[in-house]
Structures are given as C-alpha cells and as structure tokens.
Short mmCIF file of C-alpha atoms and ligand atoms in Angstrom, two decimals:
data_model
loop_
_atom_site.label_atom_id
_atom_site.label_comp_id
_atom_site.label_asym_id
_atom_site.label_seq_id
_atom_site.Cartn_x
_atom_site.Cartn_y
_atom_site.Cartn_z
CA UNK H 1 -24.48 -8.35 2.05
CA UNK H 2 -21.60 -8.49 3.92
CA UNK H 3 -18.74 -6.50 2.50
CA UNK H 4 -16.32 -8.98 1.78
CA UNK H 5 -18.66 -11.34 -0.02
CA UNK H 6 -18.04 -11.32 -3.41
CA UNK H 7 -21.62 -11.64 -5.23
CA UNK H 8 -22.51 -15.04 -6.83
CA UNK H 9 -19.56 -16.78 -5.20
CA UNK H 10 -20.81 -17.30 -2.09
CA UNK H 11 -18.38 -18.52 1.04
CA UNK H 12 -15.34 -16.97 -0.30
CA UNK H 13 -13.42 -16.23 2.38
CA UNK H 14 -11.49 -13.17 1.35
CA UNK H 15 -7.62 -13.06 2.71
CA UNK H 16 -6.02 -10.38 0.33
CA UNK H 17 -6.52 -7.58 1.99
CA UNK H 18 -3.36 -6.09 0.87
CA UNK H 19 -4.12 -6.53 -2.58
CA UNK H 20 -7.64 -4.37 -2.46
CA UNK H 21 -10.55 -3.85 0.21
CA UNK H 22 -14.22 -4.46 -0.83
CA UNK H 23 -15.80 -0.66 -0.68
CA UNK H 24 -17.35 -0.34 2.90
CA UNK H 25 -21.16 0.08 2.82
CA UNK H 26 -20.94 3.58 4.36
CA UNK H 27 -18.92 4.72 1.66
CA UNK H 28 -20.69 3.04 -1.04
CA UNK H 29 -23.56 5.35 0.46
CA UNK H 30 -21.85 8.26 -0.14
CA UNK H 31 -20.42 8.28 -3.08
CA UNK H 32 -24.35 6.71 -4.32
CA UNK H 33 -25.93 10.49 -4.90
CA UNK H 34 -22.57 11.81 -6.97
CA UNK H 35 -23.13 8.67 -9.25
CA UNK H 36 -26.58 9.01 -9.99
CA UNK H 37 -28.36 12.62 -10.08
CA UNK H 38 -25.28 14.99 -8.95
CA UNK H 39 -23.55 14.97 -12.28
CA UNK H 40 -22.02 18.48 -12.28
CA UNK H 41 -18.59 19.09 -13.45
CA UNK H 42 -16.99 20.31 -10.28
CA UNK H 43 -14.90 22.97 -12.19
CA UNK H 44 -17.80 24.63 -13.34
CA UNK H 45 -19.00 27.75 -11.70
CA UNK H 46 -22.67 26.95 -11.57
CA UNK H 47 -24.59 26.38 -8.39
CA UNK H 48 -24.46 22.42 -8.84
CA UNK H 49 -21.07 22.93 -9.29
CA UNK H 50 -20.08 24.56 -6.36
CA UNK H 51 -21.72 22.04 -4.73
CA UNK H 52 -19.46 19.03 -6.62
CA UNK H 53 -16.57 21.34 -4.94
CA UNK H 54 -17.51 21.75 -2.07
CA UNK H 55 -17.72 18.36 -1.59
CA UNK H 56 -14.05 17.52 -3.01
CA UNK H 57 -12.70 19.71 -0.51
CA UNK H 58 -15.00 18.15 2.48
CA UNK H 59 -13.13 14.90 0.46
CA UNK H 60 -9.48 16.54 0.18
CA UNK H 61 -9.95 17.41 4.06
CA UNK H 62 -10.92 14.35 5.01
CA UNK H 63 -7.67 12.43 3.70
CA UNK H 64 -5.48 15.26 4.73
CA UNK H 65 -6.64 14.76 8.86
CA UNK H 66 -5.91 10.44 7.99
CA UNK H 67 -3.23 10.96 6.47
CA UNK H 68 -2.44 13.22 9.95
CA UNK H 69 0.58 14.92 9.06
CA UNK H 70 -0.80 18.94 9.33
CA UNK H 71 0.52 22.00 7.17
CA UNK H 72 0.64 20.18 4.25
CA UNK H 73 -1.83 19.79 1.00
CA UNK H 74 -3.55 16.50 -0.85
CA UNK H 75 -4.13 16.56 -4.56
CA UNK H 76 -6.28 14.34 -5.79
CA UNK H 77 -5.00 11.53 -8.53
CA UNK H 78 -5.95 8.41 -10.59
CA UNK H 79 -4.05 5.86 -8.32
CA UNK H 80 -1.46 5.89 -6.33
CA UNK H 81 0.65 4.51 -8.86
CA UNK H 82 0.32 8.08 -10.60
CA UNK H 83 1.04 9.91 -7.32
CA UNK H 84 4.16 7.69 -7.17
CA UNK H 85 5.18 8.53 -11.05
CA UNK H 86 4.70 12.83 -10.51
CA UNK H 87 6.38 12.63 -6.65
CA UNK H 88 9.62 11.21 -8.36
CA UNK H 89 9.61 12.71 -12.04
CA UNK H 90 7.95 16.07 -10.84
CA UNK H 91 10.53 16.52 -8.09
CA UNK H 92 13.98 15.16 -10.56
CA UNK H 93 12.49 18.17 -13.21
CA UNK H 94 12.33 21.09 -10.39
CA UNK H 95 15.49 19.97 -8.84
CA UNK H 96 18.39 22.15 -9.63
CA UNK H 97 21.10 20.41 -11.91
CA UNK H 98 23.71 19.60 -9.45
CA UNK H 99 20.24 17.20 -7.81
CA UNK H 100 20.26 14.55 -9.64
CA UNK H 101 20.15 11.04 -7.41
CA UNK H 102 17.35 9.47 -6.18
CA UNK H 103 17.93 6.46 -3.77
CA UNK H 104 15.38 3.99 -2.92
CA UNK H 105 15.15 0.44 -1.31
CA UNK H 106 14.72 -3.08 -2.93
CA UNK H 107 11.89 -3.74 -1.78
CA UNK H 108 9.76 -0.56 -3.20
CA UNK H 109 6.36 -1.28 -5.33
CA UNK H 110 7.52 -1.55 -9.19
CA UNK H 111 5.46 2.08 -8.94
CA UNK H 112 8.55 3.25 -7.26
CA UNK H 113 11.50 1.05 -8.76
CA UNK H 114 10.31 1.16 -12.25
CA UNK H 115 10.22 4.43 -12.26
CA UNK H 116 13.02 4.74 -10.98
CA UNK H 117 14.53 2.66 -13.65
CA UNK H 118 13.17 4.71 -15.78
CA UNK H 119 14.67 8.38 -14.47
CA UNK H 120 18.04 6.60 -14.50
CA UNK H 121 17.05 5.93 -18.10
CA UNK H 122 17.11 9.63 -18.98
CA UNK H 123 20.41 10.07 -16.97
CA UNK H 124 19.49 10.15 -13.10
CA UNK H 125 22.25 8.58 -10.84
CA UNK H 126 20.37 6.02 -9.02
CA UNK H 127 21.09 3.99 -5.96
CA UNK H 128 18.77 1.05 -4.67
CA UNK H 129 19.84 0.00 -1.68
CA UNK H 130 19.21 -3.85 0.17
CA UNK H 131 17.57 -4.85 2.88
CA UNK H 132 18.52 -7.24 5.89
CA UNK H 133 16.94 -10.66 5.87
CA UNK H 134 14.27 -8.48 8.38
CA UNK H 135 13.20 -6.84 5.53
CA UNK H 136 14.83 -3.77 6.54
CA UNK H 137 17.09 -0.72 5.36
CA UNK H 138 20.19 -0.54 7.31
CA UNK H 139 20.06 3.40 8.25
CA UNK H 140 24.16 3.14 8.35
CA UNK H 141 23.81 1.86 4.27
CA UNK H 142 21.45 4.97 3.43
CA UNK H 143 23.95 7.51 5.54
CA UNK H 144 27.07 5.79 3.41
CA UNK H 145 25.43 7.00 0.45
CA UNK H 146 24.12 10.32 1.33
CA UNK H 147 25.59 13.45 -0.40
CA UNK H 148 24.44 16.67 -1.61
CA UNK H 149 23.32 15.12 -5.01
CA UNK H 150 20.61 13.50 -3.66
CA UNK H 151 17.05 14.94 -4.84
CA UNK H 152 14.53 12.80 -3.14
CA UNK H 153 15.18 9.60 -0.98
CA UNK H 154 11.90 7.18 -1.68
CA UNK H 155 11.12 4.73 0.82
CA UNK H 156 7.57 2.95 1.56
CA UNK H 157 5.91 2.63 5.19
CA UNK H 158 4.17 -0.57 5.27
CA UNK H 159 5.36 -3.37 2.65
CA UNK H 160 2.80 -4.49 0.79
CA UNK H 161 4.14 -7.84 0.74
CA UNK H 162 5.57 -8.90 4.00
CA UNK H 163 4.28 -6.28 6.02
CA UNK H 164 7.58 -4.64 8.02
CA UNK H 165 7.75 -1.12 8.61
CA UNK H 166 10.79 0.89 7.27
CA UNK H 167 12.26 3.85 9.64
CA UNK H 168 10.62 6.61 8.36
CA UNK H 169 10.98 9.26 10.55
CA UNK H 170 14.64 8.70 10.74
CA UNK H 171 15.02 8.05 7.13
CA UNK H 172 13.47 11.56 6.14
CA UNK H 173 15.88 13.10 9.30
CA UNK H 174 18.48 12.03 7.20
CA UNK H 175 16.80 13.14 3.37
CA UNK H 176 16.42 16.70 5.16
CA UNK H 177 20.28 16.60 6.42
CA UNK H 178 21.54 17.18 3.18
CA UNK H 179 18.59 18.98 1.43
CA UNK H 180 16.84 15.93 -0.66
CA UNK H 181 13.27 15.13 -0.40
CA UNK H 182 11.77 12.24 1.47
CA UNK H 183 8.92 10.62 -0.61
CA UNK H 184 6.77 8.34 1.48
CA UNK H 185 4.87 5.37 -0.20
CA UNK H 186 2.07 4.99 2.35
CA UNK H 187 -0.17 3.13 0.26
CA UNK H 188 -0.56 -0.07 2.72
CA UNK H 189 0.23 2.62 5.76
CA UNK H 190 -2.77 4.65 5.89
CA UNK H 191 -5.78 3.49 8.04
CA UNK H 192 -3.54 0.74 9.23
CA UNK H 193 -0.72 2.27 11.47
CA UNK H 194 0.54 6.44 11.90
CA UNK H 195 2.33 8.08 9.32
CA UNK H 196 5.05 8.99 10.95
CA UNK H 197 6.39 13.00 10.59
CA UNK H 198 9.32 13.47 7.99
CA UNK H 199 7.98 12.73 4.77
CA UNK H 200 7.73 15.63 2.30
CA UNK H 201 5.32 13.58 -0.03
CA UNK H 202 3.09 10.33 0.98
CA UNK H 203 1.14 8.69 -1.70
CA UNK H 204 -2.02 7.01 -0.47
CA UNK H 205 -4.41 4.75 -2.75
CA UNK H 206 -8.59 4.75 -1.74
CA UNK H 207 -9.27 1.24 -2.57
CA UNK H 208 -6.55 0.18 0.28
CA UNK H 209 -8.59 1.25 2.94
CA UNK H 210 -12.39 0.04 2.07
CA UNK H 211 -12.71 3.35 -0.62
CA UNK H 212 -13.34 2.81 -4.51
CA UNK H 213 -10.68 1.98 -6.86
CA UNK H 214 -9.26 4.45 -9.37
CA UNK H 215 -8.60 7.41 -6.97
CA UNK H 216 -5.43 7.91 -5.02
CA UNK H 217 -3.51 11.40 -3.76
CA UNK H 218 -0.32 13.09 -3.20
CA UNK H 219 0.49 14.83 0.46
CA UNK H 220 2.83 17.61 0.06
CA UNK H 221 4.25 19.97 2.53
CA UNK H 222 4.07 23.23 1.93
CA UNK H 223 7.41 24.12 -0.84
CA UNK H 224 7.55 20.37 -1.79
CA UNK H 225 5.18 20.10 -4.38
CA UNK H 226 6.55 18.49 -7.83
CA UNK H 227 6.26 19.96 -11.04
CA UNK H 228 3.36 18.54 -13.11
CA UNK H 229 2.87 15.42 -14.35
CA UNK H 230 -0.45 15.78 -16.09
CA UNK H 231 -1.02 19.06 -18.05
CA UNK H 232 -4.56 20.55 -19.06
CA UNK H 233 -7.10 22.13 -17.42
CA UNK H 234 -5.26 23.51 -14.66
CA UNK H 235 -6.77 22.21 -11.70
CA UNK H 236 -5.86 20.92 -8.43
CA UNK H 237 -3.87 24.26 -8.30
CA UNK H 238 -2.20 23.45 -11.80
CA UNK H 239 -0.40 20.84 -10.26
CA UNK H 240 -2.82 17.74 -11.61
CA UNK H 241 -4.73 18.52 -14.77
CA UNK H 242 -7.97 16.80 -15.32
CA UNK H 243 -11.52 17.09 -14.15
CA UNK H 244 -12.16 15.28 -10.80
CA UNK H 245 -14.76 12.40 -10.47
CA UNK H 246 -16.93 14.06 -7.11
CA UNK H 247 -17.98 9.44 -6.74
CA UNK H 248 -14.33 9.10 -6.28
CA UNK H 249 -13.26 11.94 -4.58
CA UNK H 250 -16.16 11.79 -1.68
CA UNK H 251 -16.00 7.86 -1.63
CA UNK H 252 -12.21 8.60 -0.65
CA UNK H 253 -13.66 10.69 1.94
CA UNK H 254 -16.10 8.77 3.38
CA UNK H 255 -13.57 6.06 3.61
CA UNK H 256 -10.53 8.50 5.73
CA UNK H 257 -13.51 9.44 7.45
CA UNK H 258 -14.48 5.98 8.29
CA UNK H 259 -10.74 4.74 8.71
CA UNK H 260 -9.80 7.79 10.93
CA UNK H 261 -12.72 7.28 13.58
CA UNK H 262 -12.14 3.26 13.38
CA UNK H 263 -8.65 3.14 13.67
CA UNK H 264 -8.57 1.62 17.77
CA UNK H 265 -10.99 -0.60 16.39
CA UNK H 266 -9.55 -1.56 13.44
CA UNK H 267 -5.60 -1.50 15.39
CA UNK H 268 -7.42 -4.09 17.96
CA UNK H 269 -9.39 -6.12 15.39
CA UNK H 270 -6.38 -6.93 13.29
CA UNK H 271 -4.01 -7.57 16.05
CA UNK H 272 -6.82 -10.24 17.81
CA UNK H 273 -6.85 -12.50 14.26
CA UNK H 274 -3.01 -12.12 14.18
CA UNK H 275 -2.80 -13.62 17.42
CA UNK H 276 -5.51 -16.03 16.19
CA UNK H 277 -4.07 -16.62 12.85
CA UNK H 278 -0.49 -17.74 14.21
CA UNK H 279 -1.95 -19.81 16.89
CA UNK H 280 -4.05 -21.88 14.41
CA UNK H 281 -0.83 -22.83 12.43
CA UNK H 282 1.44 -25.40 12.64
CA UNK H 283 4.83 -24.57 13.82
CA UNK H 284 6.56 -25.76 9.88
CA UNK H 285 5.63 -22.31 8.81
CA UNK H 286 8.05 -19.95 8.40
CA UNK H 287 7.18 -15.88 8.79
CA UNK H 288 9.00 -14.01 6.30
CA UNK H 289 10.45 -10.70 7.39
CA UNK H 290 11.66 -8.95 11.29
CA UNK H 291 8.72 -9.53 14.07
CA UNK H 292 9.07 -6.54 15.96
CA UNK H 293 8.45 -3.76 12.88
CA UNK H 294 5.16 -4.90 11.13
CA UNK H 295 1.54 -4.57 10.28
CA UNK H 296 -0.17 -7.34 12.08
CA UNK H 297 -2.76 -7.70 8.67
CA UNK H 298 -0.20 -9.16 6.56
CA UNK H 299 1.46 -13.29 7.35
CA UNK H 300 3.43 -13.65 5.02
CA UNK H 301 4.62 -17.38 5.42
CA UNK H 302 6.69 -20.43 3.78
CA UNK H 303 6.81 -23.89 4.62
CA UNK H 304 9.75 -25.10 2.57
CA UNK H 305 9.55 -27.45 -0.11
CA UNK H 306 5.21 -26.97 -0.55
CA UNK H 307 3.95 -25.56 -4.06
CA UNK H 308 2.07 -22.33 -3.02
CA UNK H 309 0.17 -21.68 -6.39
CA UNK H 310 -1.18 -25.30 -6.19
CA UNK H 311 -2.29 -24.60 -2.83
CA UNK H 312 -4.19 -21.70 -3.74
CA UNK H 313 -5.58 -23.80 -7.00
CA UNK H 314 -6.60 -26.43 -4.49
CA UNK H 315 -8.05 -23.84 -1.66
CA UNK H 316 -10.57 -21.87 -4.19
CA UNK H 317 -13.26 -20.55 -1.77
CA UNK H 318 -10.28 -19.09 -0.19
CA UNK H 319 -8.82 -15.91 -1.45
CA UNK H 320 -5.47 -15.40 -0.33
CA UNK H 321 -1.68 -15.01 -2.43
CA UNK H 322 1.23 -16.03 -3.78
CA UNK H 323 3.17 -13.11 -1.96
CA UNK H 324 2.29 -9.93 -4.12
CA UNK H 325 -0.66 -9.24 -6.13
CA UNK H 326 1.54 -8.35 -8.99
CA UNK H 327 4.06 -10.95 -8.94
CA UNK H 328 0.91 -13.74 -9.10
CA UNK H 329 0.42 -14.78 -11.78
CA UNK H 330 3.12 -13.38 -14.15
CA UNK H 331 5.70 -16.65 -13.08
CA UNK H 332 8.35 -14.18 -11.92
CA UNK H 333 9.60 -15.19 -8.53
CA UNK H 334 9.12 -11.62 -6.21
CA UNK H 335 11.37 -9.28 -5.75
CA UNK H 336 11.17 -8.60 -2.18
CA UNK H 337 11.12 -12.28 -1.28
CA UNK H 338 14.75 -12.46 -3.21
CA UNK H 339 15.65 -9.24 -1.41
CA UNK H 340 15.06 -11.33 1.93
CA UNK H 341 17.54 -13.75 0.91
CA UNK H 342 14.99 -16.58 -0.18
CA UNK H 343 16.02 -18.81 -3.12
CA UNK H 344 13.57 -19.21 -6.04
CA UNK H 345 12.20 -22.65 -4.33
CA UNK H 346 11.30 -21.10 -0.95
CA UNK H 347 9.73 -17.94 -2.55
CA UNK H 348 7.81 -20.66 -4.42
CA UNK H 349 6.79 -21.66 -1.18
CA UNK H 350 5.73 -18.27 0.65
CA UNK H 351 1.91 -17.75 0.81
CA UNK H 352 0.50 -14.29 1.88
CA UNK H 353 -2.53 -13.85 4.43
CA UNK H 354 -3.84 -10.32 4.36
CA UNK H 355 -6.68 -9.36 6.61
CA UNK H 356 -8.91 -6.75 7.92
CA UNK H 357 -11.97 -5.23 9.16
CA UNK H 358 -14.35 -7.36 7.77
CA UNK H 359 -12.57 -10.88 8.59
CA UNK H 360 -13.98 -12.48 11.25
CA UNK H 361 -11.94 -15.09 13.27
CA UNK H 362 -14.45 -18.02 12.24
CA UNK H 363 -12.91 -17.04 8.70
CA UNK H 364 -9.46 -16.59 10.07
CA UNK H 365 -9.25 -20.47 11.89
CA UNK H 366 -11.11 -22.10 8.96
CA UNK H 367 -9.07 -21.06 6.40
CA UNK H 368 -5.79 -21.22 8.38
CA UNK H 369 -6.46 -24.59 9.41
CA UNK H 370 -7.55 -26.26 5.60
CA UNK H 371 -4.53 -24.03 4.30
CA UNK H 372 -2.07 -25.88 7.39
CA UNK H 373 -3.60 -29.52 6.81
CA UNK H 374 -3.79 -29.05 2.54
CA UNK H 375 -0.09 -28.50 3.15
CA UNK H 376 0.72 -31.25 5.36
CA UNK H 377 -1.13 -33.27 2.61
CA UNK H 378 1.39 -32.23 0.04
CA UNK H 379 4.07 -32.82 2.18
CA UNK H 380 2.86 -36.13 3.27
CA UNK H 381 2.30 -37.22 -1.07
CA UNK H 382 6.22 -36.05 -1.28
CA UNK H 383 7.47 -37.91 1.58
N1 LIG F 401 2.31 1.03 -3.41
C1 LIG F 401 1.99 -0.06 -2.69
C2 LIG F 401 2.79 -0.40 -1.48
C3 LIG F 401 0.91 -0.86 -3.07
O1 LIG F 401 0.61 -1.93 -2.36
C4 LIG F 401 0.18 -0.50 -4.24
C5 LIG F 401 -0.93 -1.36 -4.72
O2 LIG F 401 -0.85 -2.58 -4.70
C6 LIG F 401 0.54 0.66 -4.93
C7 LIG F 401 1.62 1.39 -4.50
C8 LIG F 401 -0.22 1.12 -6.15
O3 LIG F 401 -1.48 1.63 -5.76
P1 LIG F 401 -2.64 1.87 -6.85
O4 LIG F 401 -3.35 0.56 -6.99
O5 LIG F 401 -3.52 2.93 -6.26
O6 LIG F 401 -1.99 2.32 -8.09
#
C-alpha cells in the first residue's frame, strides 16, 4: 500500500499534508516490535526495561540531530500542543516577577494564542502583534515593543496555513537583547526547511513529518527549560511526568531519522510539484501570503467570489482544505486569513494545497486541474 492511500477509499488523492502525514512504512516498521512483544515499562530497572530506554534515547537523539540545533535537550510529550502549553506557562512561573509579558504574532496556532489568552487571564501583560498582508512580523513592530518585561517572545517557523516563514533568527536576536526567551513553534518547520539558531525552545509534533500521532517534544537549551507542566513520576528529568510509550517515542525516531537523511530529497521533491502545481492553474487564483519567505508544500489560494467548502464537497476523492485544519469545519472564518487583510468573503474563498513526499505529480496535475475547471464551473453558473 502506498502510504498516502487511505484503506477502503481507494483513489483519494491526499493534499493536506499540513494537516497530518500518513506514518511512513519504515517507521511503521519500527515502532511494530514496541507494539507487540516489547511491552516493558521503560522506567523500570529490569533488563527489558533498559532496553525500552535505551531505545527512547536512540529516539530522543534522533529528533535532537533533526531538529539540528546542538547543546540543547528534547523531552518527550503528548503533542505538540502540550509542548506549546509547558514552553509558555512553565517559563511565565520561573520567570522572576518583574517578567511578566509574553508577545506573540497573529497568526500563531490557537496552541500558542489561546494560551496565551489564557496567561493574560491570570494577569500576564500580553502583546499580539500583526502581520503585513505578506504574512509577516514587521521586526521594527516587535523592537517598538521590546522592554525588560518581556519573558518569552513566541513566534512559529513555518505557518501552518499559508506557509511563510517568520524571521527567526533575528526575532530571537532581539528576545536575547533584553533577556526574554524565544519560543519557536516548529511544528510545520521540521523535516521541511532548517531551524534556524536563536530559539531557546522549538516544539515539534511526530505525525507532521510521516511519524505516529500522539507524540510531540520540547527542545531546550541548556538553562531554558520551563518549570513543569505535568507532575508525577518524575521522569524526563522531572520536567514531564508520565511514563513514555517506547511505539511513540521510536516511531518519532525512525521518522527524524528518515526526515534527516531525506531532506535534499524531500527539499527537491516538494519544490518540483510546486513548480508543477502553479503551472497547472489558471492565472484567477490568487496566492495568499509573501512569495519569497515560504514552504513550497503549502498553496494556499483564492479565487474571489468561488465557495471553497462546496468545492471540497464537490471534489471528494480529493483531500485538500478550507485553509486550516482547525478552522474547517467549525464555520469560523480563519484567523490568519483575516490577519492578511482578507474579508470574510475572500477567506471563504481560499483553498489550501498541502503536499509532500508521497504526492506524485500525476496526483498533483489531476487534482489541480478538476479543482481549476470545478471552479470555473461555479463561476460560469454565477455569471
Ligand atoms: N503548531 C502548528 C503550526 C501546527 O500546525 C499544529 C498542528 O496542526 C500544532 C502546533 C499542534 O500540533 P499537535 O497536533 O502535535 O498538537
């Protein structure tokens, strides 16, 4: 079976790659033996144990050399969602008093702006700054703002939904300038494009890079790491308290490991059905967000005035989205299409084309093309 093919439901072409990645074979392999017979509880000290962690830190070193930042640590978590939730509340608690902003961007996962919204709940000054209508941060709005106050300055690499790349490097140049943090939100980064240096913390999810779902982890340099979160057990150095799934942990692994060796091939592959993608359109589409910072894997495109969700009801065998996985469906235009400037009606419009490793461009040009002409066909009824 190929990876992408979704069992039972045959000819799906599958064009939401930013959304999740099927689990590559190779990895599936891996993680096959900690599943099954090796059942150990990897904080035990028996001999089957050791071996369950031994393998989590084969795991923990794999992500640490993709992740490629040196002289920092990974700790293993449920998602990256939870990475996201102890980078900001861990580092507000250990903060001193006088620390108490966090500033962040519009156009953060709700991982990172609600719980945001949620420190400034309990009484944290916060500042969320806009973007351009490129999608992104003006580093002369972020320097305006910048005091002593500031704990930790949380900014993502690659947008999940339009795909630019935010300044990084020179955004955690300025976080270190006057003391704060820079928290990195590298979920659609990894495997993809470099992390850039800077960041203090990067949170990385597997299932964004062909591992399984329900693991993610938190980089942290060495002095940076937040208070706990999750209390227990003690493990992952009493910083994350739970017993680690060995599956999870080594199909995270296997998938760094895979993504770390690939990554020319991947870079090339994805850059080739770009180039493919964008020729097979018609020139009414729009491409929302700056061309010169992005992830080639991610068109994010509007063609005023057409009804994206009943092009996606009409296009079933194809599985592509509204914008953002978590916007679809819930009738709330998205946040970062607003940010851009789009009214309500175009972000109706905007459909997003996420692809990868496993798309081939037969996939790419036939779905691009029936998405282009069932388009024109709505267009045509309206005229
Ligand atoms: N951050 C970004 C940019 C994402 O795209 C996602 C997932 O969609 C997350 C965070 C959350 O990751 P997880 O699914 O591991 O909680």
């Amino acid at each position: 079976m190929e990876p992408d093919r979704v069992p039972g439901e045959g000819g799906v072409i599958y064009l939401d790659y930013q959304a999740t990645t099927s689990v590559a074979p190779e990895v599936a392999d891996a993680m096959q033996p900690w599943i099954s017979e090796k059942f150990a509880n990897p904080h035990s000290p028996s001999k089957w144990g050791r071996e369950a962690a031994a393998a989590i830190e084969v795991a923990r070193d794999q992500v640490e050399a993709a992740i490629g930042l040196g002289g920092g640590s990974v700790a293993f978590t449920g998602s990256a969602t939870e990475a996201l939730n102890w980078a900001l509340k861990g580092t507000v608690e250990k903060a001193t008093k006088h620390r108490n902003r966090i500033i962040t961007v519009a156009t953060e996962h709700a991982a990172v702006l609600d719980t945001c919204e949620w420190l400034a709940g309990q009484g944290i000054d916060l500042t969320v700054l806009p973007v351009g209508p490129d999608g992104l941060l003006d580093l002369a709005d972020l320097e305006r703002e910048l005091d002593e106050r500031v704990a930790v300055i949380a900014v993502m690499l690659v947008n999940n939904e339009i795909g630019v790349i935010q300044p990084v490097e020179q955004i955690a140049a300025l976080a270190h300038g006057v003391g704060a943090l820079m928290l990195c939100d590298a979920v659609q980064g990894l495997g993809r494009v470099q992390i850039p240096p800077g960041p203090d913390l990067v949170a990385v999810s597997a299932h964004k890079i062909h591992g399984p779902k329900g693991v993610g982890a938190l980089w942290m340099s060495a002095g940076a790491e937040p208070a706990p979160l999750i209390h227990g057990g003690g493990q992952e150095k009493g910083l994350r308290s739970g017993t680690l799934s060995p599956a999870l942990c080594v199909g995270f692994g296997a998938a760094s490991k895979l993504a770390s060796e690939r990554f020319e091939q991947d870079h090339a592959h994805v850059e080739q059905l770009w180039i493919t993608a964008g020729s097979s359109l018609m020139a009414d589409w729009i491409i929302n967000g700056g061309m010169t910072q992005r992830y080639h894997g991610n068109l994010n495109v509007y063609w005023p005035g057409v009804d994206a969700a009943r092009l996606i009801a009409d296009l079933r065998d194809i599985a592509f989205s509204l914008g953002s996985a978590c916007a679809s469906g819930s009738g709330r235009p998205s946040h970062v299409l607003r940010a851009l400037g789009l009214s309500d009606r175009d972000a109706r419009s905007c459909i997003r084309l996420g692809f990868g490793r496993y798309t081939t461009e037969e996939e790419i040009i036939d779905a691009v093309t029936r998405i282009d002409s069932a388009a024109r066909e709505q267009r045509d009824l309206a005229a």
